[in-house]
Amino acid sequence: MAWSPSSQGDKDAIGSKGIIKRPEFIKIITRALYSLGYSKSGDQLQKESGIPLHSTVVDLFRQQVVEGKWDESVDTLHRIGLSDEYIVKSASFMILEQKFLELLKKEKIKDALSTLRNEIVPLSINVSRVHELAAYIIFPSSSAVGGPSSQDAAGSKSQSAILEKLQKLFPAAIMIPEKRLEQLVEQALDVQRDACAYHNTFDSELSLYSDHHCGTNHIPSQTLQVLQAHCDEVWFLQFSHNGKYLASSSKDRSAIIWEVKDDGEVSLKHKLTGHQREVSIVSWSPDDQQLLTCGVEESIRRWDVNSGECLHIYEKAGVGLISCGWFPGGKGVFSGMTDKSICLWDLDGRELESWKGQRTLKISDIAITDDGKRIMTMCRENAILLLDREAKCEKLIKENQMITSFSLSKDNKYLLVNLFNQEIHLWRLGGDPDVVSRYRGHKRTRFLIRSCFGGLEQAFIASGSEDSKVYVWHRDTPEPLFALPGHSGAVNCVSWSPTNPHMLASGSDDYTIRIWGLDQVKLKNRDNQKNGINHHSKGKT
């Protein structure tokens, strides 16, 4: 029989692929038992397996460090068999530095000076630290500045800290790293999560019992509620930052604040009336206590969320307002104007700043970064202006097609741009802005259709469509994962809950808002299959 290299040492390999070394595996489990406080179990595993966690010399070294026997531990260090001279010198330095500090604390100045001159200096490493230690002899009170505190210069606490530092310095094969098993398991979970094409669950839902795979059933695709309180087309939707509210605006000249209960049910909280024109857009304050609504080429109203009371009306003589947003921290309100300028007010309506010229269009979205430094608005039919307030400079994002709407990602790093040609482009804003993804499949020929980021870590894109469907993409995939039917008119807007990756809202020309969630039937069947449970229909064989 021909000799196979892989057959050599098979008894020391475990696992289906034979690539896990049995002694290493046992040692890592033993280390985990000690880390978890199961010392007796760790002792028993070493005894039963015949595989010690550390060599006898290393165990002696660790014991001497914990007991503060510095001279003995340095002698034992040289018997461990470390091939890297720098590691030996660095470990010696750590130990002798602790010895030096303890002698200082005991006011044994001569002994400390002798340790420094005859033991530490000859190592010829970390010269700057040597100078600091020398200064401690001349100015003993300064020892609390550069080294361990006077409380920790001696005692089990500092000795344990030294052992922890030494463990990081030594090769893993010599001294098994603390919590190595936990690190390996976390790495495995990270790999599974990163490989999950539809990942949309919180880390708390990951399990060690089975491999992680979300599937499309973890993306909201089932209508859970249909909200019917508007009496005309729904034009805009936005969840509050805390996910407890949803705001909608309509052609019926009203806006509605909806409350999201803990069980996910959505109910009407306030209907906001007073605008003389259609309400085109809404915007939540950073603390979600107030809401802005903007009437088409009219005014902005600021509302109290709890009471539904209108707190202030922002308007400018002879000029209509077309968009609205909050200055970071909720300290001000900004808007695009019909004269193509941008205006910033304080909460009481006093004008703070104004940017004149071709800064916005008559129909335009507007956004500002969380730090308040950059304002983004459509300044031409095919361009978005990035206005840097701090650097007082401007940059343009140019498209070949007419831009109909855009939205800014939560991390302020990406811009989602809807185009006239039925495409959505994902722009990366850092450095020189560039398009990193393109999405297609939805329909847009006549109306203003909006899209949004959503899902866990905003890994998905949702959009309305003129064919009465809601489209959902993964950020890395140009073709849609879903085209969700249900509405009977064009879907103008969508909003994904920022706190619940399984909740999506859509507003339509059919006067309704649909709340989308998980398909519980598919989800239950999938979980049952994972747990080994199969359901069969009655009467079938």
C-alpha positions as a Python dict, from the first residue, in 0.01 Angstrom:
ca = {
    (1, 'M'): (0, 0, 0),
    (2, 'A'): (127, 347, -90),
    (3, 'W'): (212, 570, 209),
    (4, 'S'): (-13, 872, 257),
    (5, 'P'): (135, 1180, 427),
    (6, 'S'): (-205, 1265, 577),
    (7, 'S'): (-215, 933, 762),
    (8, 'Q'): (84, 1037, 970),
    (9, 'G'): (-29, 1148, 1315),
    (10, 'D'): (-403, 1094, 1249),
    (11, 'K'): (-449, 994, 1614),
    (12, 'D'): (-355, 1350, 1715),
    (13, 'A'): (-605, 1510, 1476),
    (14, 'I'): (-977, 1553, 1531),
    (15, 'G'): (-1267, 1691, 1329),
    (16, 'S'): (-1409, 1583, 993),
    (17, 'K'): (-1120, 1741, 800),
    (18, 'G'): (-846, 1627, 1036),
    (19, 'I'): (-692, 1973, 1064),
    (20, 'I'): (-753, 2031, 1436),
    (21, 'K'): (-464, 1917, 1653),
    (22, 'R'): (-600, 1723, 1947),
    (23, 'P'): (-345, 1848, 2206),
    (24, 'E'): (-413, 2211, 2110),
    (25, 'F'): (-788, 2155, 2124),
    (26, 'I'): (-767, 2000, 2471),
    (27, 'K'): (-542, 2280, 2598),
    (28, 'I'): (-779, 2549, 2473),
    (29, 'I'): (-1075, 2379, 2644),
    (30, 'T'): (-873, 2349, 2964),
    (31, 'R'): (-782, 2718, 2945),
    (32, 'A'): (-1152, 2802, 2898),
    (33, 'L'): (-1251, 2598, 3204),
    (34, 'Y'): (-1004, 2788, 3421),
    (35, 'S'): (-1118, 3121, 3274),
    (36, 'L'): (-1480, 3035, 3358),
    (37, 'G'): (-1386, 2948, 3713),
    (38, 'Y'): (-1414, 2568, 3678),
    (39, 'S'): (-1070, 2491, 3823),
    (40, 'K'): (-1153, 2139, 3939),
    (41, 'S'): (-1285, 2050, 3593),
    (42, 'G'): (-969, 2196, 3438),
    (43, 'D'): (-751, 1987, 3669),
    (44, 'Q'): (-954, 1675, 3591),
    (45, 'L'): (-932, 1729, 3213),
    (46, 'Q'): (-552, 1759, 3232),
    (47, 'K'): (-534, 1443, 3441),
    (48, 'E'): (-774, 1238, 3225),
    (49, 'S'): (-632, 1350, 2889),
    (50, 'G'): (-270, 1336, 2995),
    (51, 'I'): (-221, 1673, 2824),
    (52, 'P'): (-100, 1945, 3062),
    (53, 'L'): (-206, 2305, 2992),
    (54, 'H'): (153, 2427, 3037),
    (55, 'S'): (492, 2271, 3081),
    (56, 'T'): (623, 2221, 3435),
    (57, 'V'): (869, 2509, 3388),
    (58, 'V'): (597, 2748, 3268),
    (59, 'D'): (371, 2652, 3561),
    (60, 'L'): (656, 2725, 3800),
    (61, 'F'): (722, 3059, 3630),
    (62, 'R'): (355, 3162, 3654),
    (63, 'Q'): (344, 3065, 4021),
    (64, 'Q'): (657, 3265, 4100),
    (65, 'V'): (518, 3575, 3925),
    (66, 'V'): (188, 3551, 4113),
    (67, 'E'): (376, 3515, 4441),
    (68, 'G'): (602, 3811, 4361),
    (69, 'K'): (923, 3609, 4360),
    (70, 'W'): (1090, 3831, 4103),
    (71, 'D'): (1449, 3701, 4111),
    (72, 'E'): (1335, 3338, 4095),
    (73, 'S'): (1094, 3412, 3809),
    (74, 'V'): (1373, 3574, 3604),
    (75, 'D'): (1589, 3265, 3654),
    (76, 'T'): (1301, 3035, 3554),
    (77, 'L'): (1226, 3255, 3250),
    (78, 'H'): (1562, 3159, 3099),
    (79, 'R'): (1478, 2789, 3141),
    (80, 'I'): (1152, 2806, 2943),
    (81, 'G'): (1335, 2779, 2613),
    (82, 'L'): (1223, 3096, 2437),
    (83, 'S'): (1414, 3137, 2112),
    (84, 'D'): (1340, 3507, 2066),
    (85, 'E'): (1594, 3704, 2268),
    (86, 'Y'): (1386, 4022, 2250),
    (87, 'I'): (1091, 3847, 2418),
    (88, 'V'): (1321, 3722, 2696),
    (89, 'K'): (1460, 4073, 2749),
    (90, 'S'): (1115, 4235, 2740),
    (91, 'A'): (975, 3984, 2989),
    (92, 'S'): (1278, 4035, 3215),
    (93, 'F'): (1225, 4412, 3195),
    (94, 'M'): (860, 4381, 3303),
    (95, 'I'): (951, 4162, 3601),
    (96, 'L'): (1248, 4369, 3714),
    (97, 'E'): (1055, 4694, 3673),
    (98, 'Q'): (797, 4559, 3918),
    (99, 'K'): (1075, 4454, 4156),
    (100, 'F'): (1224, 4805, 4131),
    (101, 'L'): (890, 4976, 4210),
    (102, 'E'): (826, 4752, 4509),
    (103, 'L'): (1170, 4832, 4652),
    (104, 'L'): (1098, 5202, 4610),
    (105, 'K'): (766, 5164, 4790),
    (106, 'K'): (948, 4994, 5079),
    (107, 'E'): (1198, 5286, 5072),
    (108, 'K'): (1488, 5052, 4996),
    (109, 'I'): (1653, 5311, 4773),
    (110, 'K'): (1996, 5144, 4752),
    (111, 'D'): (1847, 4809, 4653),
    (112, 'A'): (1624, 4979, 4395),
    (113, 'L'): (1924, 5165, 4250),
    (114, 'S'): (2121, 4840, 4236),
    (115, 'T'): (1835, 4667, 4051),
    (116, 'L'): (1819, 4952, 3803),
    (117, 'R'): (2197, 4969, 3739),
    (118, 'N'): (2289, 4603, 3749),
    (119, 'E'): (1976, 4426, 3618),
    (120, 'I'): (1754, 4660, 3418),
    (121, 'V'): (2008, 4882, 3235),
    (122, 'P'): (2215, 4585, 3101),
    (123, 'L'): (1907, 4463, 2913),
    (124, 'S'): (1959, 4762, 2676),
    (125, 'I'): (1591, 4805, 2587),
    (126, 'N'): (1321, 5063, 2654),
    (127, 'V'): (1574, 5340, 2729),
    (128, 'S'): (1308, 5609, 2775),
    (129, 'R'): (1140, 5402, 3046),
    (130, 'V'): (1477, 5345, 3214),
    (131, 'H'): (1519, 5725, 3237),
    (132, 'E'): (1173, 5753, 3395),
    (133, 'L'): (1262, 5489, 3654),
    (134, 'A'): (1585, 5672, 3734),
    (135, 'A'): (1384, 5989, 3792),
    (136, 'Y'): (1170, 5806, 4048),
    (137, 'I'): (1480, 5763, 4267),
    (138, 'I'): (1552, 6137, 4260),
    (139, 'F'): (1184, 6235, 4288),
    (140, 'P'): (1006, 5938, 4453),
    (141, 'S'): (665, 6111, 4439),
    (142, 'S'): (676, 6099, 4058),
    (143, 'S'): (649, 5720, 4057),
    (144, 'A'): (273, 5756, 4048),
    (145, 'V'): (298, 5931, 3711),
    (146, 'G'): (469, 5687, 3477),
    (147, 'G'): (429, 5350, 3640),
    (148, 'P'): (179, 5159, 3848),
    (149, 'S'): (12, 5360, 4124),
    (150, 'S'): (150, 5348, 4474),
    (151, 'Q'): (-141, 5125, 4573),
    (152, 'D'): (-56, 4872, 4302),
    (153, 'A'): (323, 4876, 4328),
    (154, 'A'): (297, 4566, 4541),
    (155, 'G'): (36, 4302, 4603),
    (156, 'S'): (-161, 4041, 4413),
    (157, 'K'): (-334, 4297, 4194),
    (158, 'S'): (-12, 4419, 4031),
    (159, 'Q'): (128, 4066, 4012),
    (160, 'S'): (-179, 3946, 3824),
    (161, 'A'): (-147, 4243, 3590),
    (162, 'I'): (219, 4157, 3521),
    (163, 'L'): (123, 3796, 3446),
    (164, 'E'): (-145, 3916, 3205),
    (165, 'K'): (109, 4136, 3022),
    (166, 'L'): (361, 3849, 3007),
    (167, 'Q'): (96, 3618, 2865),
    (168, 'K'): (38, 3861, 2574),
    (169, 'L'): (413, 3880, 2515),
    (170, 'F'): (481, 3505, 2508),
    (171, 'P'): (413, 3283, 2204),
    (172, 'A'): (69, 3120, 2230),
    (173, 'A'): (224, 2772, 2221),
    (174, 'I'): (417, 2852, 2540),
    (175, 'M'): (140, 3019, 2736),
    (176, 'I'): (-216, 2964, 2612),
    (177, 'P'): (-391, 3303, 2567),
    (178, 'E'): (-672, 3388, 2804),
    (179, 'K'): (-1021, 3332, 2654),
    (180, 'R'): (-878, 3182, 2335),
    (181, 'L'): (-1181, 2950, 2294),
    (182, 'E'): (-1420, 3246, 2316),
    (183, 'Q'): (-1217, 3429, 2049),
    (184, 'L'): (-1235, 3131, 1812),
    (185, 'V'): (-1611, 3093, 1860),
    (186, 'E'): (-1668, 3466, 1805),
    (187, 'Q'): (-1459, 3450, 1486),
    (188, 'A'): (-1671, 3159, 1361),
    (189, 'L'): (-1991, 3354, 1431),
    (190, 'D'): (-1847, 3661, 1256),
    (191, 'V'): (-1767, 3454, 946),
    (192, 'Q'): (-2119, 3306, 940),
    (193, 'R'): (-2277, 3649, 987),
    (194, 'D'): (-2063, 3806, 712),
    (195, 'A'): (-2145, 3520, 475),
    (196, 'C'): (-2519, 3551, 538),
    (197, 'A'): (-2657, 3715, 222),
    (198, 'Y'): (-2978, 3831, 391),
    (199, 'H'): (-2844, 3898, 740),
    (200, 'N'): (-3105, 4098, 927),
    (201, 'T'): (-3104, 3976, 1288),
    (202, 'F'): (-2944, 4112, 1603),
    (203, 'D'): (-2634, 3941, 1743),
    (204, 'S'): (-2840, 3833, 2046),
    (205, 'E'): (-3026, 3594, 1813),
    (206, 'L'): (-2710, 3411, 1699),
    (207, 'S'): (-2677, 3061, 1841),
    (208, 'L'): (-2394, 2810, 1881),
    (209, 'Y'): (-2635, 2520, 1832),
    (210, 'S'): (-2665, 2562, 1454),
    (211, 'D'): (-2498, 2747, 1167),
    (212, 'H'): (-2638, 3095, 1113),
    (213, 'H'): (-2840, 3167, 800),
    (214, 'C'): (-3115, 3428, 791),
    (215, 'G'): (-3285, 3361, 459),
    (216, 'T'): (-3524, 3602, 293),
    (217, 'N'): (-3784, 3531, 562),
    (218, 'H'): (-3593, 3766, 793),
    (219, 'I'): (-3675, 4061, 566),
    (220, 'P'): (-4013, 4234, 615),
    (221, 'S'): (-4234, 4106, 331),
    (222, 'Q'): (-4574, 4047, 489),
    (223, 'T'): (-4841, 4315, 538),
    (224, 'L'): (-4915, 4331, 911),
    (225, 'Q'): (-5133, 4643, 914),
    (226, 'V'): (-5303, 4881, 674),
    (227, 'L'): (-5339, 5235, 815),
    (228, 'Q'): (-5632, 5433, 674),
    (229, 'A'): (-5650, 5783, 822),
    (230, 'H'): (-5545, 6003, 530),
    (231, 'C'): (-5810, 6104, 277),
    (232, 'D'): (-5572, 6159, -15),
    (233, 'E'): (-5232, 6043, -148),
    (234, 'V'): (-4959, 5970, 110),
    (235, 'W'): (-4643, 6149, -1),
    (236, 'F'): (-4387, 6102, 274),
    (237, 'L'): (-4307, 5871, 567),
    (238, 'Q'): (-4042, 5876, 837),
    (239, 'F'): (-3990, 5671, 1154),
    (240, 'S'): (-3860, 5856, 1458),
    (241, 'H'): (-3499, 5790, 1561),
    (242, 'N'): (-3611, 5578, 1858),
    (243, 'G'): (-3855, 5381, 1643),
    (244, 'K'): (-4149, 5462, 1872),
    (245, 'Y'): (-4329, 5682, 1620),
    (246, 'L'): (-4402, 5706, 1250),
    (247, 'A'): (-4491, 6036, 1082),
    (248, 'S'): (-4673, 6064, 750),
    (249, 'S'): (-4765, 6356, 524),
    (250, 'S'): (-5030, 6376, 257),
    (251, 'K'): (-5184, 6560, -30),
    (252, 'D'): (-5484, 6607, 204),
    (253, 'R'): (-5289, 6894, 373),
    (254, 'S'): (-5236, 6701, 694),
    (255, 'A'): (-4962, 6509, 870),
    (256, 'I'): (-5016, 6225, 1115),
    (257, 'I'): (-4808, 6107, 1409),
    (258, 'W'): (-4851, 5734, 1457),
    (259, 'E'): (-4741, 5551, 1772),
    (260, 'V'): (-4557, 5219, 1748),
    (261, 'K'): (-4647, 5000, 2046),
    (262, 'D'): (-4404, 4753, 2205),
    (263, 'D'): (-4578, 4465, 2027),
    (264, 'G'): (-4532, 4639, 1690),
    (265, 'E'): (-4891, 4754, 1650),
    (266, 'V'): (-4921, 5103, 1500),
    (267, 'S'): (-5200, 5340, 1610),
    (268, 'L'): (-5292, 5704, 1539),
    (269, 'K'): (-5165, 5950, 1801),
    (270, 'H'): (-5224, 6296, 1647),
    (271, 'K'): (-5357, 6429, 1318),
    (272, 'L'): (-5182, 6761, 1249),
    (273, 'T'): (-5380, 7017, 1051),
    (274, 'G'): (-5327, 7382, 966),
    (275, 'H'): (-5131, 7382, 642),
    (276, 'Q'): (-5303, 7556, 350),
    (277, 'R'): (-5122, 7341, 92),
    (278, 'E'): (-5030, 6976, 53),
    (279, 'V'): (-4774, 6856, 311),
    (280, 'S'): (-4471, 6733, 121),
    (281, 'I'): (-4226, 6627, 390),
    (282, 'V'): (-4176, 6572, 765),
    (283, 'S'): (-3864, 6568, 983),
    (284, 'W'): (-3809, 6442, 1339),
    (285, 'S'): (-3608, 6641, 1593),
    (286, 'P'): (-3294, 6464, 1723),
    (287, 'D'): (-3470, 6383, 2054),
    (288, 'D'): (-3797, 6281, 1880),
    (289, 'Q'): (-3994, 6525, 2096),
    (290, 'Q'): (-4083, 6755, 1806),
    (291, 'L'): (-4176, 6723, 1441),
    (292, 'L'): (-4141, 6957, 1142),
    (293, 'T'): (-4392, 6955, 857),
    (294, 'C'): (-4349, 7145, 532),
    (295, 'G'): (-4635, 7258, 311),
    (296, 'V'): (-4566, 7273, -62),
    (297, 'E'): (-4417, 7618, -136),
    (298, 'E'): (-4581, 7740, 185),
    (299, 'S'): (-4447, 7727, 542),
    (300, 'I'): (-4284, 7497, 796),
    (301, 'R'): (-4467, 7411, 1118),
    (302, 'R'): (-4301, 7280, 1435),
    (303, 'W'): (-4516, 7047, 1647),
    (304, 'D'): (-4497, 6903, 1997),
    (305, 'V'): (-4517, 6526, 1965),
    (306, 'N'): (-4680, 6458, 2300),
    (307, 'S'): (-4958, 6717, 2278),
    (308, 'G'): (-4992, 6761, 1901),
    (309, 'E'): (-4973, 7139, 1950),
    (310, 'C'): (-4819, 7365, 1684),
    (311, 'L'): (-4528, 7543, 1855),
    (312, 'H'): (-4408, 7771, 1574),
    (313, 'I'): (-4461, 7858, 1207),
    (314, 'Y'): (-4159, 7942, 991),
    (315, 'E'): (-4224, 8149, 681),
    (316, 'K'): (-4066, 8421, 471),
    (317, 'A'): (-4253, 8702, 296),
    (318, 'G'): (-4279, 8649, -78),
    (319, 'V'): (-4093, 8317, -68),
    (320, 'G'): (-4228, 7964, -33),
    (321, 'L'): (-4058, 7685, 162),
    (322, 'I'): (-4004, 7353, -13),
    (323, 'S'): (-3807, 7134, 229),
    (324, 'C'): (-3717, 7113, 597),
    (325, 'G'): (-3468, 6963, 838),
    (326, 'W'): (-3317, 6998, 1184),
    (327, 'F'): (-2983, 7147, 1270),
    (328, 'P'): (-2781, 6897, 1482),
    (329, 'G'): (-2879, 6905, 1847),
    (330, 'G'): (-3220, 7045, 1758),
    (331, 'K'): (-3094, 7402, 1793),
    (332, 'G'): (-3229, 7525, 1462),
    (333, 'V'): (-3437, 7460, 1152),
    (334, 'F'): (-3324, 7482, 790),
    (335, 'S'): (-3515, 7483, 464),
    (336, 'G'): (-3484, 7509, 88),
    (337, 'M'): (-3674, 7807, -58),
    (338, 'T'): (-3856, 7876, -385),
    (339, 'D'): (-3600, 8151, -461),
    (340, 'K'): (-3341, 7865, -473),
    (341, 'S'): (-3170, 7972, -149),
    (342, 'I'): (-3121, 7781, 178),
    (343, 'C'): (-3215, 7940, 511),
    (344, 'L'): (-3127, 7848, 870),
    (345, 'W'): (-3341, 7975, 1161),
    (346, 'D'): (-3318, 7939, 1535),
    (347, 'L'): (-3619, 7778, 1704),
    (348, 'D'): (-3787, 8115, 1753),
    (349, 'G'): (-3772, 8193, 1380),
    (350, 'R'): (-3476, 8435, 1375),
    (351, 'E'): (-3270, 8391, 1059),
    (352, 'L'): (-2915, 8276, 1144),
    (353, 'E'): (-2763, 8199, 805),
    (354, 'S'): (-2866, 8215, 441),
    (355, 'W'): (-2704, 8076, 129),
    (356, 'K'): (-2815, 8264, -181),
    (357, 'G'): (-2790, 8171, -547),
    (358, 'Q'): (-2850, 7839, -720),
    (359, 'R'): (-2859, 7632, -402),
    (360, 'T'): (-3178, 7433, -446),
    (361, 'L'): (-3460, 7354, -687),
    (362, 'K'): (-3833, 7408, -657),
    (363, 'I'): (-3878, 7038, -578),
    (364, 'S'): (-3586, 6933, -365),
    (365, 'D'): (-3474, 6714, -77),
    (366, 'I'): (-3233, 6855, 177),
    (367, 'A'): (-3008, 6687, 435),
    (368, 'I'): (-2740, 6786, 684),
    (369, 'T'): (-2468, 6570, 839),
    (370, 'D'): (-2479, 6491, 1212),
    (371, 'D'): (-2189, 6726, 1283),
    (372, 'G'): (-2367, 7013, 1106),
    (373, 'K'): (-2073, 7076, 873),
    (374, 'R'): (-2226, 6974, 538),
    (375, 'I'): (-2561, 7054, 383),
    (376, 'M'): (-2682, 6855, 82),
    (377, 'T'): (-2947, 6970, -161),
    (378, 'M'): (-3043, 6937, -527),
    (379, 'C'): (-2905, 7247, -699),
    (380, 'R'): (-2969, 7137, -1058),
    (381, 'E'): (-3185, 6877, -1223),
    (382, 'N'): (-2889, 6639, -1243),
    (383, 'A'): (-2665, 6755, -957),
    (384, 'I'): (-2657, 6752, -577),
    (385, 'L'): (-2469, 7028, -396),
    (386, 'L'): (-2245, 6934, -101),
    (387, 'L'): (-2206, 7260, 87),
    (388, 'D'): (-1930, 7259, 351),
    (389, 'R'): (-2028, 7525, 605),
    (390, 'E'): (-1700, 7504, 797),
    (391, 'A'): (-1455, 7505, 505),
    (392, 'K'): (-1684, 7735, 308),
    (393, 'C'): (-1642, 7529, -7),
    (394, 'E'): (-1875, 7341, -239),
    (395, 'K'): (-1866, 7010, -422),
    (396, 'L'): (-2108, 6865, -678),
    (397, 'I'): (-2240, 6514, -728),
    (398, 'K'): (-2333, 6494, -1096),
    (399, 'E'): (-2558, 6239, -1263),
    (400, 'N'): (-2631, 6190, -1633),
    (401, 'Q'): (-3002, 6169, -1561),
    (402, 'M'): (-3247, 6394, -1377),
    (403, 'I'): (-3244, 6340, -1000),
    (404, 'T'): (-3588, 6300, -841),
    (405, 'S'): (-3498, 6246, -473),
    (406, 'F'): (-3217, 6140, -241),
    (407, 'S'): (-3157, 6026, 118),
    (408, 'L'): (-2853, 6026, 346),
    (409, 'S'): (-2736, 5713, 530),
    (410, 'K'): (-2733, 5704, 908),
    (411, 'D'): (-2352, 5709, 920),
    (412, 'N'): (-2342, 6009, 680),
    (413, 'K'): (-2111, 5816, 446),
    (414, 'Y'): (-2351, 5731, 163),
    (415, 'L'): (-2619, 5900, -45),
    (416, 'L'): (-2904, 5712, -210),
    (417, 'V'): (-3010, 5890, -530),
    (418, 'N'): (-3330, 5819, -725),
    (419, 'L'): (-3311, 5896, -1098),
    (420, 'F'): (-3557, 5971, -1376),
    (421, 'N'): (-3440, 5663, -1573),
    (422, 'Q'): (-3574, 5417, -1314),
    (423, 'E'): (-3238, 5357, -1147),
    (424, 'I'): (-3121, 5419, -791),
    (425, 'H'): (-2753, 5499, -737),
    (426, 'L'): (-2557, 5454, -416),
    (427, 'W'): (-2290, 5725, -382),
    (428, 'R'): (-1995, 5703, -141),
    (429, 'L'): (-1929, 6051, -4),
    (430, 'G'): (-1576, 6021, 139),
    (431, 'G'): (-1294, 6189, -58),
    (432, 'D'): (-1403, 6216, -420),
    (433, 'P'): (-1767, 6096, -427),
    (434, 'D'): (-1830, 5797, -654),
    (435, 'V'): (-2110, 5553, -740),
    (436, 'V'): (-2054, 5216, -572),
    (437, 'S'): (-2384, 5040, -656),
    (438, 'R'): (-2680, 5068, -893),
    (439, 'Y'): (-3027, 4927, -834),
    (440, 'R'): (-3300, 4863, -1090),
    (441, 'G'): (-3634, 4687, -1121),
    (442, 'H'): (-3881, 4941, -980),
    (443, 'K'): (-4103, 5155, -1204),
    (444, 'R'): (-4100, 5537, -1229),
    (445, 'T'): (-4233, 5734, -1526),
    (446, 'R'): (-4435, 6029, -1393),
    (447, 'F'): (-4427, 6066, -1015),
    (448, 'L'): (-4178, 6147, -740),
    (449, 'I'): (-4072, 5812, -594),
    (450, 'R'): (-3858, 5785, -281),
    (451, 'S'): (-3624, 5517, -149),
    (452, 'C'): (-3452, 5457, 185),
    (453, 'F'): (-3179, 5266, 364),
    (454, 'G'): (-3287, 5003, 615),
    (455, 'G'): (-3244, 4676, 794),
    (456, 'L'): (-2964, 4582, 1031),
    (457, 'E'): (-2669, 4819, 980),
    (458, 'Q'): (-2867, 4961, 685),
    (459, 'A'): (-2766, 4664, 469),
    (460, 'F'): (-3081, 4688, 256),
    (461, 'I'): (-3248, 4936, 21),
    (462, 'A'): (-3625, 4982, -15),
    (463, 'S'): (-3812, 5190, -270),
    (464, 'G'): (-4160, 5278, -379),
    (465, 'S'): (-4271, 5219, -736),
    (466, 'E'): (-4544, 5326, -977),
    (467, 'D'): (-4655, 4963, -1028),
    (468, 'S'): (-4804, 4965, -674),
    (469, 'K'): (-4525, 4750, -529),
    (470, 'V'): (-4253, 4796, -270),
    (471, 'Y'): (-3906, 4688, -390),
    (472, 'V'): (-3629, 4562, -162),
    (473, 'W'): (-3261, 4510, -253),
    (474, 'H'): (-2953, 4406, -65),
    (475, 'R'): (-2698, 4687, -84),
    (476, 'D'): (-2455, 4460, -271),
    (477, 'T'): (-2707, 4331, -527),
    (478, 'P'): (-2843, 4530, -826),
    (479, 'E'): (-3152, 4313, -874),
    (480, 'P'): (-3437, 4324, -620),
    (481, 'L'): (-3491, 4051, -362),
    (482, 'F'): (-3861, 4130, -336),
    (483, 'A'): (-4137, 4314, -520),
    (484, 'L'): (-4409, 4330, -256),
    (485, 'P'): (-4769, 4361, -381),
    (486, 'G'): (-5055, 4501, -175),
    (487, 'H'): (-5112, 4866, -260),
    (488, 'S'): (-5363, 4963, -529),
    (489, 'G'): (-5185, 5282, -636),
    (490, 'A'): (-4832, 5412, -690),
    (491, 'V'): (-4610, 5369, -384),
    (492, 'N'): (-4457, 5712, -327),
    (493, 'C'): (-4246, 5660, -18),
    (494, 'V'): (-4098, 5404, 220),
    (495, 'S'): (-3938, 5418, 564),
    (496, 'W'): (-3755, 5141, 751),
    (497, 'S'): (-3761, 5146, 1130),
    (498, 'P'): (-3414, 5240, 1261),
    (499, 'T'): (-3457, 5022, 1572),
    (500, 'N'): (-3653, 4726, 1436),
    (501, 'P'): (-3493, 4574, 1123),
    (502, 'H'): (-3810, 4372, 1069),
    (503, 'M'): (-4047, 4672, 1030),
    (504, 'L'): (-4097, 4865, 706),
    (505, 'A'): (-4365, 5121, 616),
    (506, 'S'): (-4489, 5230, 272),
    (507, 'G'): (-4723, 5513, 166),
    (508, 'S'): (-4928, 5517, -152),
    (509, 'D'): (-5162, 5705, -383),
    (510, 'D'): (-5431, 5465, -257),
    (511, 'Y'): (-5445, 5685, 60),
    (512, 'T'): (-5308, 5404, 280),
    (513, 'I'): (-4992, 5320, 471),
    (514, 'R'): (-4885, 4958, 491),
    (515, 'I'): (-4676, 4820, 776),
    (516, 'W'): (-4462, 4530, 663),
    (517, 'G'): (-4312, 4264, 890),
    (518, 'L'): (-4182, 3908, 883),
    (519, 'D'): (-4378, 3625, 729),
    (520, 'Q'): (-4437, 3439, 1055),
    (521, 'V'): (-4562, 3121, 885),
    (522, 'K'): (-4243, 3080, 679),
    (523, 'L'): (-4031, 3179, 978),
    (524, 'K'): (-4199, 2923, 1204),
    (525, 'N'): (-4163, 2647, 944),
    (526, 'R'): (-3795, 2729, 899),
    (527, 'D'): (-3730, 2727, 1275),
    (528, 'N'): (-3912, 2396, 1310),
    (529, 'Q'): (-3699, 2244, 1036),
    (530, 'K'): (-3385, 2367, 1210),
    (531, 'N'): (-3506, 2204, 1530),
    (532, 'G'): (-3589, 1877, 1355),
    (533, 'I'): (-3968, 1927, 1356),
    (534, 'N'): (-4165, 1846, 1042),
    (535, 'H'): (-4534, 1922, 984),
    (536, 'H'): (-4743, 1719, 744),
    (537, 'S'): (-5086, 1810, 609),
    (538, 'K'): (-5369, 1590, 729),
    (539, 'G'): (-5502, 1338, 484),
    (540, 'K'): (-5180, 1323, 284),
    (541, 'T'): (-4930, 1043, 272),
}
